[in-house]
mmCIF file with all atom_site columns, C-alpha atoms and ligand atoms in Angstrom:
data_model
loop_
_atom_site.group_PDB
_atom_site.id
_atom_site.type_symbol
_atom_site.label_atom_id
_atom_site.label_alt_id
_atom_site.label_comp_id
_atom_site.label_asym_id
_atom_site.label_entity_id
_atom_site.label_seq_id
_atom_site.pdbx_PDB_ins_code
_atom_site.Cartn_x
_atom_site.Cartn_y
_atom_site.Cartn_z
_atom_site.occupancy
_atom_site.B_iso_or_equiv
_atom_site.pdbx_formal_charge
_atom_site.auth_seq_id
_atom_site.auth_comp_id
_atom_site.auth_asym_id
_atom_site.auth_atom_id
_atom_site.pdbx_PDB_model_num
ATOM   1   C CA  . MET A 1 1   ? -156.689 64.702 -39.322 1.00 98.00 ? 1228 MET A CA  1
ATOM   2   C CA  . ALA A 1 2   ? -157.052 65.346 -35.629 1.00 98.00 ? 1229 ALA A CA  1
ATOM   3   C CA  . GLY A 1 3   ? -155.374 63.480 -32.884 1.00 98.00 ? 1230 GLY A CA  1
ATOM   4   C CA  . SER A 1 4   ? -158.651 63.161 -30.787 1.00 98.00 ? 1231 SER A CA  1
ATOM   5   C CA  . ILE A 1 5   ? -161.552 60.977 -31.540 1.00 98.00 ? 1232 ILE A CA  1
ATOM   6   C CA  . ARG A 1 6   ? -163.490 62.754 -28.856 1.00 98.00 ? 1233 ARG A CA  1
ATOM   7   C CA  . GLN A 1 7   ? -167.109 63.414 -30.255 1.00 96.00 ? 1234 GLN A CA  1
ATOM   8   C CA  . ASP A 1 8   ? -166.729 67.171 -29.298 1.00 97.00 ? 1235 ASP A CA  1
ATOM   9   C CA  . SER A 1 9   ? -163.328 67.495 -29.778 1.00 98.00 ? 1236 SER A CA  1
ATOM   10  C CA  . PHE A 1 10  ? -161.894 71.101 -30.413 1.00 98.00 ? 1237 PHE A CA  1
ATOM   11  C CA  . ASN A 1 11  ? -159.058 69.624 -32.350 1.00 98.00 ? 1238 ASN A CA  1
ATOM   12  C CA  . ARG A 1 12  ? -161.490 67.810 -34.561 1.00 98.00 ? 1239 ARG A CA  1
ATOM   13  C CA  . LYS A 1 13  ? -163.231 71.187 -35.405 1.00 98.00 ? 1240 LYS A CA  1
ATOM   14  C CA  . LEU A 1 14  ? -159.859 72.875 -35.952 1.00 98.00 ? 1241 LEU A CA  1
ATOM   15  C CA  . ALA A 1 15  ? -158.883 70.216 -38.507 1.00 98.00 ? 1242 ALA A CA  1
ATOM   16  C CA  . LEU A 1 16  ? -162.316 70.283 -40.157 1.00 97.00 ? 1243 LEU A CA  1
ATOM   17  C CA  . THR A 1 17  ? -161.491 74.079 -40.506 1.00 97.00 ? 1244 THR A CA  1
ATOM   18  C CA  . SER A 1 18  ? -158.293 73.145 -42.455 1.00 98.00 ? 1245 SER A CA  1
ATOM   19  C CA  . VAL A 1 19  ? -160.308 71.037 -44.646 1.00 97.00 ? 1246 VAL A CA  1
ATOM   20  C CA  . GLU A 1 20  ? -162.542 74.157 -45.467 1.00 97.00 ? 1247 GLU A CA  1
ATOM   21  C CA  . LEU A 1 21  ? -159.646 76.466 -45.953 1.00 97.00 ? 1248 LEU A CA  1
ATOM   22  C CA  . ILE A 1 22  ? -157.870 74.078 -48.141 1.00 97.00 ? 1249 ILE A CA  1
ATOM   23  C CA  . LYS A 1 23  ? -160.901 73.803 -50.354 1.00 97.00 ? 1250 LYS A CA  1
ATOM   24  C CA  . ASP A 1 24  ? -161.454 77.661 -50.490 1.00 97.00 ? 1251 ASP A CA  1
ATOM   25  C CA  . MET A 1 25  ? -157.799 77.997 -51.764 1.00 96.00 ? 1252 MET A CA  1
ATOM   26  C CA  . GLY A 1 26  ? -158.509 75.572 -54.544 1.00 95.00 ? 1253 GLY A CA  1
ATOM   27  C CA  . GLY A 1 27  ? -156.857 72.535 -53.102 1.00 95.00 ? 1254 GLY A CA  1
ATOM   28  C CA  . HIS A 1 28  ? -158.185 68.942 -52.793 1.00 96.00 ? 1255 HIS A CA  1
ATOM   29  C CA  . ALA A 1 29  ? -158.587 67.683 -49.106 1.00 97.00 ? 1256 ALA A CA  1
ATOM   30  C CA  . THR A 1 30  ? -159.681 64.467 -47.586 1.00 97.00 ? 1257 THR A CA  1
ATOM   31  C CA  . TRP A 1 31  ? -160.906 64.388 -43.835 1.00 98.00 ? 1258 TRP A CA  1
ATOM   32  C CA  . ILE A 1 32  ? -159.662 61.649 -41.944 1.00 98.00 ? 1259 ILE A CA  1
ATOM   33  C CA  . ASP A 1 33  ? -161.317 60.760 -38.638 1.00 98.00 ? 1260 ASP A CA  1
ATOM   34  C CA  . LEU A 1 34  ? -159.394 58.492 -36.893 1.00 98.00 ? 1261 LEU A CA  1
ATOM   35  C CA  . ALA A 1 35  ? -162.482 56.791 -35.137 1.00 98.00 ? 1262 ALA A CA  1
ATOM   36  C CA  . ASP A 1 36  ? -162.898 55.438 -38.717 1.00 98.00 ? 1263 ASP A CA  1
ATOM   37  C CA  . PHE A 1 37  ? -159.478 53.591 -38.485 1.00 98.00 ? 1264 PHE A CA  1
ATOM   38  C CA  . PRO A 1 38  ? -159.212 51.878 -34.986 1.00 98.00 ? 1265 PRO A CA  1
ATOM   39  C CA  . MET A 1 39  ? -155.893 49.977 -34.525 1.00 98.00 ? 1266 MET A CA  1
ATOM   40  C CA  . PRO A 1 40  ? -154.536 48.087 -31.869 1.00 98.00 ? 1267 PRO A CA  1
ATOM   41  C CA  . LEU A 1 41  ? -151.493 49.445 -29.888 1.00 98.00 ? 1268 LEU A CA  1
ATOM   42  C CA  . TYR A 1 42  ? -148.312 48.726 -31.852 1.00 98.00 ? 1269 TYR A CA  1
ATOM   43  C CA  . ASN A 1 43  ? -146.851 45.326 -30.733 1.00 98.00 ? 1270 ASN A CA  1
ATOM   44  C CA  . GLY A 1 44  ? -144.085 43.941 -32.805 1.00 98.00 ? 1271 GLY A CA  1
ATOM   45  C CA  . ASP A 1 45  ? -145.153 40.263 -32.029 1.00 98.00 ? 1272 ASP A CA  1
ATOM   46  C CA  . LEU A 1 46  ? -148.614 41.204 -33.575 1.00 98.00 ? 1273 LEU A CA  1
ATOM   47  C CA  . GLU A 1 47  ? -146.932 42.868 -36.662 1.00 98.00 ? 1274 GLU A CA  1
ATOM   48  C CA  . ALA A 1 48  ? -144.768 39.871 -37.039 1.00 97.00 ? 1275 ALA A CA  1
ATOM   49  C CA  . SER A 1 49  ? -147.738 37.384 -36.813 1.00 97.00 ? 1276 SER A CA  1
ATOM   50  C CA  . GLN A 1 50  ? -150.185 39.286 -38.518 1.00 95.00 ? 1277 GLN A CA  1
ATOM   51  C CA  . GLY A 1 51  ? -148.597 42.020 -40.466 1.00 95.00 ? 1278 GLY A CA  1
ATOM   52  C CA  . LEU A 1 52  ? -150.196 45.690 -40.776 1.00 97.00 ? 1279 LEU A CA  1
ATOM   53  C CA  . PRO A 1 53  ? -153.761 45.798 -39.296 1.00 98.00 ? 1280 PRO A CA  1
ATOM   54  C CA  . ASP A 1 54  ? -156.144 46.510 -42.226 1.00 98.00 ? 1281 ASP A CA  1
ATOM   55  C CA  . ASN A 1 55  ? -156.958 50.141 -41.119 1.00 98.00 ? 1282 ASN A CA  1
ATOM   56  C CA  . ALA A 1 56  ? -153.235 50.927 -41.224 1.00 98.00 ? 1283 ALA A CA  1
ATOM   57  C CA  . ALA A 1 57  ? -152.814 49.590 -44.631 1.00 98.00 ? 1284 ALA A CA  1
ATOM   58  C CA  . ARG A 1 58  ? -156.046 51.449 -45.686 1.00 98.00 ? 1285 ARG A CA  1
ATOM   59  C CA  . LEU A 1 59  ? -154.726 54.704 -44.142 1.00 98.00 ? 1286 LEU A CA  1
ATOM   60  C CA  . GLN A 1 60  ? -151.052 54.185 -45.791 1.00 98.00 ? 1287 GLN A CA  1
ATOM   61  C CA  . THR A 1 61  ? -153.046 54.026 -49.259 1.00 97.00 ? 1288 THR A CA  1
ATOM   62  C CA  . ILE A 1 62  ? -154.754 57.362 -48.504 1.00 97.00 ? 1289 ILE A CA  1
ATOM   63  C CA  . PHE A 1 63  ? -151.631 59.051 -47.388 1.00 97.00 ? 1290 PHE A CA  1
ATOM   64  C CA  . LEU A 1 64  ? -149.832 58.056 -50.716 1.00 96.00 ? 1291 LEU A CA  1
ATOM   65  C CA  . GLU A 1 65  ? -152.543 59.681 -52.597 1.00 96.00 ? 1292 GLU A CA  1
ATOM   66  C CA  . HIS A 1 66  ? -151.828 63.002 -51.190 1.00 96.00 ? 1293 HIS A CA  1
ATOM   67  C CA  . ASP A 1 67  ? -148.810 65.307 -50.927 1.00 95.00 ? 1294 ASP A CA  1
ATOM   68  C CA  . GLY A 1 68  ? -149.874 67.067 -47.742 1.00 96.00 ? 1295 GLY A CA  1
ATOM   69  C CA  . LEU A 1 69  ? -151.102 66.597 -44.148 1.00 98.00 ? 1296 LEU A CA  1
ATOM   70  C CA  . MET A 1 70  ? -152.750 69.206 -41.969 1.00 98.00 ? 1297 MET A CA  1
ATOM   71  C CA  . LEU A 1 71  ? -152.812 67.892 -38.237 1.00 98.00 ? 1298 LEU A CA  1
ATOM   72  C CA  . ALA A 1 72  ? -154.485 69.173 -35.086 1.00 98.00 ? 1299 ALA A CA  1
ATOM   73  C CA  . SER A 1 73  ? -153.605 67.473 -32.054 1.00 98.00 ? 1300 SER A CA  1
ATOM   74  C CA  . PRO A 1 74  ? -154.399 67.955 -28.448 1.00 98.00 ? 1301 PRO A CA  1
ATOM   75  C CA  . GLU A 1 75  ? -151.663 68.305 -25.876 1.00 98.00 ? 1302 GLU A CA  1
ATOM   76  C CA  . TYR A 1 76  ? -151.668 65.527 -23.127 1.00 98.00 ? 1303 TYR A CA  1
ATOM   77  C CA  . ASN A 1 77  ? -149.019 66.437 -20.342 1.00 98.00 ? 1304 ASN A CA  1
ATOM   78  C CA  . GLY A 1 78  ? -146.985 68.503 -22.787 1.00 98.00 ? 1305 GLY A CA  1
ATOM   79  C CA  . PHE A 1 79  ? -146.994 65.930 -25.558 1.00 98.00 ? 1306 PHE A CA  1
ATOM   80  C CA  . PHE A 1 80  ? -149.268 64.929 -28.445 1.00 98.00 ? 1307 PHE A CA  1
ATOM   81  C CA  . THR A 1 81  ? -151.674 62.209 -28.158 1.00 98.00 ? 1308 THR A CA  1
ATOM   82  C CA  . PRO A 1 82  ? -150.893 58.483 -27.930 1.00 98.00 ? 1309 PRO A CA  1
ATOM   83  C CA  . LEU A 1 83  ? -153.765 57.949 -30.572 1.00 98.00 ? 1310 LEU A CA  1
ATOM   84  C CA  . LEU A 1 84  ? -151.621 60.066 -33.018 1.00 98.00 ? 1311 LEU A CA  1
ATOM   85  C CA  . LYS A 1 85  ? -148.391 58.280 -31.791 1.00 98.00 ? 1312 LYS A CA  1
ATOM   86  C CA  . ASN A 1 86  ? -149.723 54.817 -32.432 1.00 98.00 ? 1313 ASN A CA  1
ATOM   87  C CA  . THR A 1 87  ? -151.216 55.671 -35.742 1.00 98.00 ? 1314 THR A CA  1
ATOM   88  C CA  . ILE A 1 88  ? -147.981 57.188 -36.810 1.00 98.00 ? 1315 ILE A CA  1
ATOM   89  C CA  . ASP A 1 89  ? -146.020 54.146 -35.721 1.00 98.00 ? 1316 ASP A CA  1
ATOM   90  C CA  . TRP A 1 90  ? -148.279 51.605 -37.524 1.00 98.00 ? 1317 TRP A CA  1
ATOM   91  C CA  . LEU A 1 91  ? -148.209 53.822 -40.786 1.00 98.00 ? 1318 LEU A CA  1
ATOM   92  C CA  . SER A 1 92  ? -144.413 54.142 -40.584 1.00 98.00 ? 1319 SER A CA  1
ATOM   93  C CA  . ARG A 1 93  ? -144.207 50.411 -41.114 1.00 98.00 ? 1320 ARG A CA  1
ATOM   94  C CA  . PRO A 1 94  ? -143.483 48.625 -44.311 1.00 96.00 ? 1321 PRO A CA  1
ATOM   95  C CA  . ASN A 1 95  ? -146.554 46.544 -45.496 1.00 95.00 ? 1322 ASN A CA  1
ATOM   96  C CA  . PRO A 1 96  ? -145.183 43.106 -46.323 1.00 93.00 ? 1323 PRO A CA  1
ATOM   97  C CA  . GLU A 1 97  ? -148.042 42.566 -48.754 1.00 94.00 ? 1324 GLU A CA  1
ATOM   98  C CA  . LYS A 1 98  ? -146.818 45.710 -50.902 1.00 94.00 ? 1325 LYS A CA  1
ATOM   99  C CA  . GLN A 1 99  ? -143.020 45.163 -51.248 1.00 91.00 ? 1326 GLN A CA  1
ATOM   100 C CA  . ASN A 1 100 ? -142.675 48.147 -53.594 1.00 94.00 ? 1327 ASN A CA  1
ATOM   101 C CA  . GLN A 1 101 ? -145.028 50.624 -51.925 1.00 94.00 ? 1328 GLN A CA  1
ATOM   102 C CA  . PRO A 1 102 ? -143.019 53.746 -50.890 1.00 95.00 ? 1329 PRO A CA  1
ATOM   103 C CA  . ARG A 1 103 ? -142.860 54.686 -47.207 1.00 95.00 ? 1330 ARG A CA  1
ATOM   104 C CA  . VAL A 1 104 ? -145.742 57.329 -46.519 1.00 96.00 ? 1331 VAL A CA  1
ATOM   105 C CA  . PHE A 1 105 ? -143.917 59.782 -44.495 1.00 97.00 ? 1332 PHE A CA  1
ATOM   106 C CA  . ASN A 1 106 ? -140.979 60.785 -46.618 1.00 91.00 ? 1333 ASN A CA  1
ATOM   107 C CA  . HIS A 1 107 ? -143.214 62.274 -49.501 1.00 83.00 ? 1334 HIS A CA  1
ATOM   108 C CA  . LEU A 1 108 ? -145.222 64.365 -47.297 1.00 96.00 ? 1335 LEU A CA  1
ATOM   109 C CA  . VAL A 1 109 ? -145.415 68.242 -46.131 1.00 97.00 ? 1336 VAL A CA  1
ATOM   110 C CA  . ALA A 1 110 ? -147.202 68.617 -42.918 1.00 98.00 ? 1337 ALA A CA  1
ATOM   111 C CA  . GLY A 1 111 ? -148.700 71.637 -41.176 1.00 98.00 ? 1338 GLY A CA  1
ATOM   112 C CA  . LEU A 1 112 ? -149.175 71.497 -37.669 1.00 98.00 ? 1339 LEU A CA  1
ATOM   113 C CA  . SER A 1 113 ? -151.806 73.079 -35.371 1.00 98.00 ? 1340 SER A CA  1
ATOM   114 C CA  . ALA A 1 114 ? -153.287 72.583 -31.934 1.00 98.00 ? 1341 ALA A CA  1
ATOM   115 C CA  . THR A 1 115 ? -155.936 73.820 -29.535 1.00 98.00 ? 1342 THR A CA  1
ATOM   116 C CA  . SER A 1 116 ? -156.734 73.347 -25.791 1.00 98.00 ? 1343 SER A CA  1
ATOM   117 C CA  . GLY A 1 117 ? -158.422 75.263 -23.068 1.00 97.00 ? 1344 GLY A CA  1
ATOM   118 C CA  . GLY A 1 118 ? -155.068 76.306 -21.587 1.00 96.00 ? 1345 GLY A CA  1
ATOM   119 C CA  . ARG A 1 119 ? -153.200 79.403 -22.176 1.00 97.00 ? 1346 ARG A CA  1
ATOM   120 C CA  . LEU A 1 120 ? -150.474 77.881 -24.410 1.00 98.00 ? 1347 LEU A CA  1
ATOM   121 C CA  . GLY A 1 121 ? -153.212 76.112 -26.636 1.00 98.00 ? 1348 GLY A CA  1
ATOM   122 C CA  . GLY A 1 122 ? -151.306 72.850 -26.828 1.00 98.00 ? 1349 GLY A CA  1
ATOM   123 C CA  . LEU A 1 123 ? -148.202 74.464 -28.165 1.00 98.00 ? 1350 LEU A CA  1
ATOM   124 C CA  . ARG A 1 124 ? -145.825 72.278 -26.184 1.00 98.00 ? 1351 ARG A CA  1
ATOM   125 C CA  . GLY A 1 125 ? -147.323 69.197 -27.743 1.00 98.00 ? 1352 GLY A CA  1
ATOM   126 C CA  . LEU A 1 126 ? -146.310 70.458 -31.317 1.00 98.00 ? 1353 LEU A CA  1
ATOM   127 C CA  . ILE A 1 127 ? -142.584 70.519 -30.639 1.00 98.00 ? 1354 ILE A CA  1
ATOM   128 C CA  . PRO A 1 128 ? -142.300 66.671 -30.042 1.00 98.00 ? 1355 PRO A CA  1
ATOM   129 C CA  . LEU A 1 129 ? -144.713 66.269 -32.878 1.00 98.00 ? 1356 LEU A CA  1
ATOM   130 C CA  . ARG A 1 130 ? -142.437 68.455 -35.143 1.00 98.00 ? 1357 ARG A CA  1
ATOM   131 C CA  . THR A 1 131 ? -139.309 66.467 -33.952 1.00 98.00 ? 1358 THR A CA  1
ATOM   132 C CA  . LEU A 1 132 ? -141.017 63.065 -34.938 1.00 98.00 ? 1359 LEU A CA  1
ATOM   133 C CA  . LEU A 1 133 ? -142.508 63.896 -38.271 1.00 98.00 ? 1360 LEU A CA  1
ATOM   134 C CA  . SER A 1 134 ? -138.999 65.645 -39.272 1.00 98.00 ? 1361 SER A CA  1
ATOM   135 C CA  . GLY A 1 135 ? -137.202 62.463 -38.071 1.00 97.00 ? 1362 GLY A CA  1
ATOM   136 C CA  . ILE A 1 136 ? -139.201 60.474 -40.332 1.00 97.00 ? 1363 ILE A CA  1
ATOM   137 C CA  . GLY A 1 137 ? -138.459 62.395 -43.401 1.00 96.00 ? 1364 GLY A CA  1
ATOM   138 C CA  . THR A 1 138 ? -141.762 64.844 -43.572 1.00 97.00 ? 1365 THR A CA  1
ATOM   139 C CA  . THR A 1 139 ? -141.193 68.227 -44.301 1.00 97.00 ? 1366 THR A CA  1
ATOM   140 C CA  . VAL A 1 140 ? -142.923 70.118 -41.485 1.00 98.00 ? 1367 VAL A CA  1
ATOM   141 C CA  . VAL A 1 141 ? -143.618 73.868 -42.752 1.00 98.00 ? 1368 VAL A CA  1
ATOM   142 C CA  . ALA A 1 142 ? -142.365 76.452 -40.055 1.00 98.00 ? 1369 ALA A CA  1
ATOM   143 C CA  . THR A 1 143 ? -145.713 78.146 -39.632 1.00 97.00 ? 1370 THR A CA  1
ATOM   144 C CA  . GLN A 1 144 ? -147.829 76.655 -37.081 1.00 98.00 ? 1371 GLN A CA  1
ATOM   145 C CA  . LEU A 1 145 ? -150.726 77.558 -34.894 1.00 98.00 ? 1372 LEU A CA  1
ATOM   146 C CA  . ALA A 1 146 ? -151.791 76.798 -31.342 1.00 98.00 ? 1373 ALA A CA  1
ATOM   147 C CA  . VAL A 1 147 ? -155.266 78.071 -30.236 1.00 98.00 ? 1374 VAL A CA  1
ATOM   148 C CA  . PRO A 1 148 ? -155.496 78.934 -26.443 1.00 98.00 ? 1375 PRO A CA  1
ATOM   149 C CA  . GLU A 1 149 ? -158.627 78.904 -24.722 1.00 98.00 ? 1376 GLU A CA  1
ATOM   150 C CA  . ALA A 1 150 ? -160.559 76.837 -27.201 1.00 98.00 ? 1377 ALA A CA  1
ATOM   151 C CA  . GLN A 1 151 ? -164.000 77.217 -25.373 1.00 97.00 ? 1378 GLN A CA  1
ATOM   152 C CA  . HIS A 1 152 ? -164.070 80.842 -26.485 1.00 97.00 ? 1379 HIS A CA  1
ATOM   153 C CA  . LYS A 1 153 ? -162.697 80.454 -29.918 1.00 97.00 ? 1380 LYS A CA  1
ATOM   154 C CA  . PHE A 1 154 ? -165.412 77.941 -31.541 1.00 97.00 ? 1381 PHE A CA  1
ATOM   155 C CA  . GLN A 1 155 ? -169.177 78.419 -31.892 1.00 94.00 ? 1382 GLN A CA  1
ATOM   156 C CA  . GLY A 1 156 ? -170.684 75.053 -32.671 1.00 91.00 ? 1383 GLY A CA  1
ATOM   157 C CA  . GLU A 1 157 ? -168.563 73.264 -35.160 1.00 89.00 ? 1384 GLU A CA  1
ATOM   158 C CA  . VAL A 1 158 ? -166.730 76.398 -36.315 1.00 91.00 ? 1385 VAL A CA  1
ATOM   159 C CA  . LEU A 1 159 ? -163.581 78.151 -35.619 1.00 97.00 ? 1386 LEU A CA  1
ATOM   160 C CA  . THR A 1 160 ? -164.823 81.755 -35.266 1.00 97.00 ? 1387 THR A CA  1
ATOM   161 C CA  . ASP A 1 161 ? -161.775 83.642 -33.762 1.00 98.00 ? 1388 ASP A CA  1
ATOM   162 C CA  . LYS A 1 162 ? -160.534 85.647 -36.796 1.00 98.00 ? 1389 LYS A CA  1
ATOM   163 C CA  . GLU A 1 163 ? -156.950 85.904 -35.562 1.00 98.00 ? 1390 GLU A CA  1
ATOM   164 C CA  . SER A 1 164 ? -156.818 82.018 -35.080 1.00 98.00 ? 1391 SER A CA  1
ATOM   165 C CA  . ARG A 1 165 ? -158.555 81.489 -38.639 1.00 98.00 ? 1392 ARG A CA  1
ATOM   166 C CA  . ASP A 1 166 ? -156.131 83.909 -40.329 1.00 98.00 ? 1393 ASP A CA  1
ATOM   167 C CA  . GLN A 1 167 ? -153.065 82.137 -39.044 1.00 98.00 ? 1394 GLN A CA  1
ATOM   168 C CA  . LEU A 1 168 ? -154.415 78.593 -39.821 1.00 98.00 ? 1395 LEU A CA  1
ATOM   169 C CA  . ALA A 1 169 ? -154.855 80.013 -43.495 1.00 98.00 ? 1396 ALA A CA  1
ATOM   170 C CA  . ASN A 1 170 ? -151.131 80.887 -43.176 1.00 98.00 ? 1397 ASN A CA  1
ATOM   171 C CA  . VAL A 1 171 ? -150.410 77.226 -42.058 1.00 98.00 ? 1398 VAL A CA  1
ATOM   172 C CA  . VAL A 1 172 ? -152.477 75.854 -45.061 1.00 98.00 ? 1399 VAL A CA  1
ATOM   173 C CA  . LYS A 1 173 ? -150.903 78.131 -47.650 1.00 97.00 ? 1400 LYS A CA  1
ATOM   174 C CA  . ALA A 1 174 ? -147.513 77.102 -46.455 1.00 97.00 ? 1401 ALA A CA  1
ATOM   175 C CA  . VAL A 1 175 ? -148.236 73.745 -47.126 1.00 97.00 ? 1402 VAL A CA  1
ATOM   176 C CA  . LEU A 1 176 ? -150.089 74.275 -50.404 1.00 96.00 ? 1403 LEU A CA  1
ATOM   177 C CA  . ALA A 1 177 ? -146.928 76.124 -51.399 1.00 95.00 ? 1404 ALA A CA  1
ATOM   178 C CA  . CYS A 1 178 ? -144.371 73.747 -50.506 1.00 93.00 ? 1405 CYS A CA  1
ATOM   179 C CA  . GLU A 1 179 ? -142.838 71.558 -53.137 1.00 76.00 ? 1406 GLU A CA  1
ATOM   180 C CA  . ILE A 1 180 ? -140.700 68.792 -52.088 1.00 67.00 ? 1407 ILE A CA  1
ATOM   181 C CA  . HIS A 1 181 ? -138.377 66.451 -54.288 1.00 51.00 ? 1408 HIS A CA  1
ATOM   182 C CA  . LYS A 1 182 ? -139.953 62.795 -54.354 1.00 52.00 ? 1409 LYS A CA  1
HETATM 183 C C1  . FMN B 2 .   ? -154.463 63.233 -19.941 1.00 64.19 ? 85   FMN B C1  1
HETATM 184 C C2  . FMN B 2 .   ? -154.540 64.695 -20.451 1.00 64.19 ? 85   FMN B C2  1
HETATM 185 C C3  . FMN B 2 .   ? -153.687 65.420 -20.213 1.00 64.19 ? 85   FMN B C3  1
HETATM 186 C C4  . FMN B 2 .   ? -153.823 66.896 -20.686 1.00 64.19 ? 85   FMN B C4  1
HETATM 187 N N1  . FMN B 2 .   ? -152.573 67.726 -20.598 1.00 64.19 ? 85   FMN B N1  1
HETATM 188 C C5  . FMN B 2 .   ? -152.742 68.899 -21.090 1.00 64.19 ? 85   FMN B C5  1
HETATM 189 C C6  . FMN B 2 .   ? -151.605 69.825 -21.180 1.00 64.19 ? 85   FMN B C6  1
HETATM 190 O O1  . FMN B 2 .   ? -150.714 69.521 -20.822 1.00 64.19 ? 85   FMN B O1  1
HETATM 191 N N2  . FMN B 2 .   ? -151.667 71.075 -21.878 1.00 64.19 ? 85   FMN B N2  1
HETATM 192 C C7  . FMN B 2 .   ? -153.098 71.500 -22.101 1.00 64.19 ? 85   FMN B C7  1
HETATM 193 O O2  . FMN B 2 .   ? -153.289 72.636 -22.585 1.00 64.19 ? 85   FMN B O2  1
HETATM 194 N N3  . FMN B 2 .   ? -154.061 70.613 -21.957 1.00 64.19 ? 85   FMN B N3  1
HETATM 195 C C8  . FMN B 2 .   ? -154.042 69.477 -21.373 1.00 64.19 ? 85   FMN B C8  1
HETATM 196 N N4  . FMN B 2 .   ? -155.133 68.674 -21.551 1.00 64.19 ? 85   FMN B N4  1
HETATM 197 C C9  . FMN B 2 .   ? -156.376 69.231 -21.708 1.00 64.19 ? 85   FMN B C9  1
HETATM 198 C C10 . FMN B 2 .   ? -156.647 68.878 -23.251 1.00 64.19 ? 85   FMN B C10 1
HETATM 199 O O3  . FMN B 2 .   ? -155.733 69.470 -24.085 1.00 64.19 ? 85   FMN B O3  1
HETATM 200 C C11 . FMN B 2 .   ? -158.268 69.454 -23.450 1.00 64.19 ? 85   FMN B C11 1
HETATM 201 O O4  . FMN B 2 .   ? -159.144 68.585 -22.888 1.00 64.19 ? 85   FMN B O4  1
HETATM 202 C C12 . FMN B 2 .   ? -158.667 69.334 -25.013 1.00 64.19 ? 85   FMN B C12 1
HETATM 203 O O5  . FMN B 2 .   ? -159.610 69.854 -25.143 1.00 64.19 ? 85   FMN B O5  1
HETATM 204 C C13 . FMN B 2 .   ? -158.531 67.862 -25.621 1.00 64.19 ? 85   FMN B C13 1
HETATM 205 O O6  . FMN B 2 .   ? -158.620 67.938 -26.927 1.00 64.19 ? 85   FMN B O6  1
HETATM 206 P P1  . FMN B 2 .   ? -159.824 67.827 -27.758 1.00 64.19 ? 85   FMN B P1  1
HETATM 207 O O7  . FMN B 2 .   ? -160.890 68.662 -27.404 1.00 64.19 ? 85   FMN B O7  1
HETATM 208 O O8  . FMN B 2 .   ? -159.583 67.956 -29.204 1.00 64.19 ? 85   FMN B O8  1
HETATM 209 O O9  . FMN B 2 .   ? -160.451 66.320 -27.484 1.00 64.19 ? 85   FMN B O9  1
HETATM 210 C C14 . FMN B 2 .   ? -154.942 67.271 -21.013 1.00 64.19 ? 85   FMN B C14 1
HETATM 211 C C15 . FMN B 2 .   ? -156.025 66.365 -21.011 1.00 64.19 ? 85   FMN B C15 1
HETATM 212 C C16 . FMN B 2 .   ? -155.918 65.027 -20.811 1.00 64.19 ? 85   FMN B C16 1
HETATM 213 C C17 . FMN B 2 .   ? -157.085 63.976 -20.965 1.00 64.19 ? 85   FMN B C17 1
#
């Protein structure tokens, strides 16, 4: 899943590369495009009157069918994106229509990645993202990847920079290898 829904998003391409690598390593992956799951900005009054948005409930179901999450997020002013924060906020809420449904984040293992045109490649945004996910019970693997100068590292839809691909493969490997007690 990527933290950007921009059509030509580099992070979308990075997340799609993770899907490819997971499959190459014999794993099963589902590509989640957040453009397919629009949600209103979280508002407690809205939640109290209408419950979870349908798209949040749909995404919760998809998350619960998976053990791991590979994320690629742009960095906006040193942080991960508001789109990602809003999505995580909604998904972290209980679904009043499914009283016995487990919470989605404390069964997950996550691997983090980022890319930007800058020299740090979005690295700063991964720090608060790691803090957030760890705080809601997700096991975030230590290995991560930030790809600087994105405009030189992709050709078309493909991450072509070998060093970045190898490091992304290491993140994917760590997620696939990580077992957590549910
Ligand atoms: C509001 C805003 C703030 C940004 N701040 C940063 C930043 O702090 N560091 C950085 O490397 N890039 C920053 N950028 C540039 C984005 O990381 C860059 O446009 C990136 O390609 C966006 O991701 P995407 O291609 O996946 O949509 C910022 C962009 C926007 C719109």
